[in-house]
Short mmCIF file of C-alpha atoms in Angstrom, two decimals:
data_model
loop_
_atom_site.label_atom_id
_atom_site.label_comp_id
_atom_site.label_asym_id
_atom_site.label_seq_id
_atom_site.Cartn_x
_atom_site.Cartn_y
_atom_site.Cartn_z
CA MET A 73 -0.38 -0.33 0.29
CA LEU A 74 3.18 2.35 0.69
CA SER A 75 4.63 1.40 -2.29
CA ARG A 76 1.44 2.57 -4.73
CA LEU A 77 1.36 5.79 -2.65
CA VAL A 78 5.00 6.34 -2.88
CA PHE A 79 4.73 5.52 -7.04
CA LEU A 80 1.33 8.10 -6.88
CA ILE A 81 2.45 10.99 -5.69
CA ALA A 82 5.83 10.45 -7.57
CA LEU A 83 3.67 10.24 -10.71
CA VAL A 84 1.47 13.42 -9.69
CA LEU A 85 5.22 15.38 -9.45
CA VAL A 86 6.53 13.93 -11.68
CA ALA A 87 3.67 14.54 -15.27
CA PRO A 88 3.70 18.76 -14.55
CA LEU A 89 8.08 18.31 -15.40
CA THR A 90 6.59 16.30 -18.81
CA SER A 91 4.32 18.33 -19.71
CA ALA A 92 6.91 21.14 -19.30
CA ASN A 93 10.13 19.80 -20.92
CA ASP A 94 7.28 18.69 -23.80
CA GLU A 95 6.53 22.93 -23.74
CA VAL A 96 9.64 23.91 -24.62
CA SER A 97 10.08 21.95 -26.88
CA ASP A 98 6.54 22.12 -28.41
CA GLU A 99 8.15 26.14 -28.69
CA ALA A 100 11.01 26.25 -30.00
CA ARG A 101 9.92 23.73 -32.78
CA ASP A 102 6.51 26.47 -32.89
CA TRP A 103 9.11 29.44 -33.49
CA PHE A 104 11.01 27.17 -36.01
CA ILE A 105 7.48 26.53 -38.40
CA ALA A 106 5.96 29.94 -37.94
CA GLU A 107 9.34 32.04 -37.56
CA TYR A 108 12.36 30.68 -39.81
CA ALA A 109 10.96 28.68 -42.02
CA PRO A 110 8.77 30.76 -44.14
CA LEU A 111 11.86 33.22 -44.53
CA TRP A 112 13.34 30.58 -47.19
CA ALA A 113 9.77 29.44 -48.79
CA SER A 114 10.98 32.11 -52.13
CA MET A 115 14.69 32.83 -52.78
CA GLU A 116 13.47 36.11 -54.97
CA SER A 117 12.68 37.27 -52.36
CA ILE A 118 14.14 36.30 -49.15
CA ASP A 119 15.40 39.10 -47.26
CA PRO A 120 18.55 38.69 -45.52
CA ILE A 121 18.62 41.36 -42.78
CA GLU A 122 15.26 38.81 -41.61
CA VAL A 123 17.01 36.00 -41.89
CA LYS A 124 20.25 36.73 -40.09
CA LYS A 125 17.91 38.35 -37.34
CA HIS A 126 17.57 34.53 -36.56
CA TRP A 127 21.26 33.29 -35.75
CA VAL A 128 23.06 34.18 -33.59
CA GLU A 129 26.14 36.18 -34.42
CA ASP A 130 28.38 34.01 -35.10
CA PHE A 131 27.48 30.38 -35.51
CA ARG A 132 29.07 27.26 -35.76
CA ASP A 133 28.45 25.33 -38.75
CA HIS A 134 28.92 21.43 -38.91
CA PRO A 135 28.73 20.85 -42.75
CA VAL A 136 29.78 17.35 -44.32
CA ASP A 137 31.47 18.12 -46.93
CA VAL A 138 34.47 20.36 -45.03
CA GLU A 139 35.49 20.38 -41.56
CA SER A 140 33.57 22.69 -39.25
CA ARG A 141 34.14 26.74 -38.83
CA THR A 142 32.67 29.54 -37.76
CA VAL A 143 30.13 32.14 -39.50
CA GLU A 144 30.14 35.63 -38.80
CA ASN A 145 26.34 36.38 -39.35
CA SER A 146 25.55 39.17 -41.61
CA VAL A 147 23.45 39.99 -44.42
CA GLU A 148 27.03 39.41 -46.62
CA GLN A 149 26.91 36.51 -45.75
CA TRP A 150 23.08 35.68 -45.80
CA GLN A 151 23.20 37.26 -49.51
CA SER A 152 25.99 35.49 -50.62
CA THR A 153 24.14 31.95 -49.86
CA ILE A 154 20.71 33.28 -51.47
CA GLU A 155 22.64 33.96 -54.71
CA ARG A 156 24.57 30.97 -54.25
CA TYR A 157 20.86 28.53 -54.30
CA LEU A 158 19.65 31.32 -56.31
CA ASN A 159 22.75 30.93 -59.30
CA GLY A 160 21.71 26.27 -58.30
CA GLY A 161 18.77 27.21 -59.85
CA VAL A 162 16.64 27.08 -56.52
CA GLN A 163 13.17 29.03 -56.19
CA ASP A 164 12.63 27.72 -52.69
CA SER A 165 12.64 25.27 -50.31
CA ILE A 166 10.06 23.75 -48.23
CA LEU A 167 10.21 23.06 -44.82
CA LEU A 168 8.63 18.60 -45.10
CA GLU A 169 9.17 18.13 -41.36
CA VAL A 170 10.94 19.17 -38.13
CA LYS A 171 10.88 16.82 -34.62
CA ALA A 172 12.55 18.91 -31.54
CA GLU A 173 14.40 17.48 -29.14
CA ARG A 174 14.50 18.92 -25.12
CA ILE A 175 17.50 19.06 -24.20
CA ASN A 176 17.15 21.87 -21.15
CA ASP A 177 14.46 24.55 -20.75
CA TRP A 178 16.95 27.60 -22.42
CA ALA A 179 17.87 24.28 -25.67
CA VAL A 180 15.83 23.09 -28.60
CA LEU A 181 18.16 20.08 -30.64
CA LEU A 182 15.75 20.08 -34.52
CA ARG A 183 16.38 17.62 -36.73
CA ALA A 184 14.70 19.65 -40.34
CA ARG A 185 13.79 17.92 -43.05
CA TRP A 186 13.57 20.17 -46.29
CA LYS A 187 12.71 20.09 -50.61
CA ASP A 188 14.45 22.77 -52.75
CA ASP A 189 12.61 23.42 -55.84
CA PRO A 190 13.42 22.29 -58.32
CA PRO A 191 15.95 20.05 -56.22
CA ILE A 192 19.17 20.91 -56.56
CA SER A 193 19.34 17.17 -57.20
CA PRO A 194 17.03 14.88 -58.83
CA ASP A 195 18.70 12.13 -57.07
CA ASP A 196 18.07 13.71 -54.03
CA PRO A 197 15.34 15.50 -53.73
CA ASP A 198 15.88 16.06 -49.69
CA PHE A 199 18.09 17.88 -47.29
CA CYS A 200 18.07 17.38 -44.12
CA ASP A 201 19.85 19.83 -41.09
CA ALA A 202 19.63 19.93 -37.33
CA TYR A 203 19.58 23.25 -35.79
CA LEU A 204 20.64 23.31 -31.62
CA VAL A 205 18.84 26.93 -30.40
CA GLY A 206 19.04 28.65 -28.18
CA LYS A 207 15.86 30.74 -25.87
CA PHE A 208 17.39 34.45 -25.20
CA GLU A 209 15.61 37.67 -23.66
CA GLU A 210 14.39 38.30 -26.99
CA GLY A 211 13.18 34.89 -28.77
CA TRP A 212 15.26 31.75 -30.09
CA LYS A 213 17.53 31.82 -32.01
CA ILE A 214 20.00 29.50 -34.71
CA THR A 215 22.81 28.81 -32.00
CA ASN A 216 24.19 25.79 -34.66
CA THR A 217 23.76 24.33 -37.87
CA PHE A 218 24.21 20.86 -37.96
CA THR A 219 23.84 19.12 -42.21
CA THR A 220 22.92 15.63 -41.55
CA ASP A 221 21.55 12.58 -43.48
CA CYS A 222 18.32 12.25 -43.62
CA LYS A 223 18.07 8.11 -43.21
CA ALA A 224 18.29 9.68 -39.78
CA HIS A 225 15.06 11.33 -39.83
#
């Protein structure tokens, strides 16, 4: 009887923590879906100033084809990225799915699957990135990005 009572008390105490954990992940995912992903919906109209606002000043980039590096978050850097997509024929990037994993109350790992239109590679139309996002006074911001294997999603 006592063990059952202890279990019920523990369940009551842990339930709010689980909900809070889910709320943090949901909040970060909702921010990404509503605020960040729509910026890439049309390459022709992307505002590099708006993209810059969603990233910390200097962030870490971990691509698959080159060594990890620190990237200066600048309008020029984002303009160059946008031009590279446009020169490759990409008109837009559509977010297909995003999964969130809470790290703590202030950090969430987001795993995103995107589709370029038209795809850069017809053999592999989707691409996947992971984003470490942190919650700051001014809201969520991307602190790190990782190119990932879509098979892991």
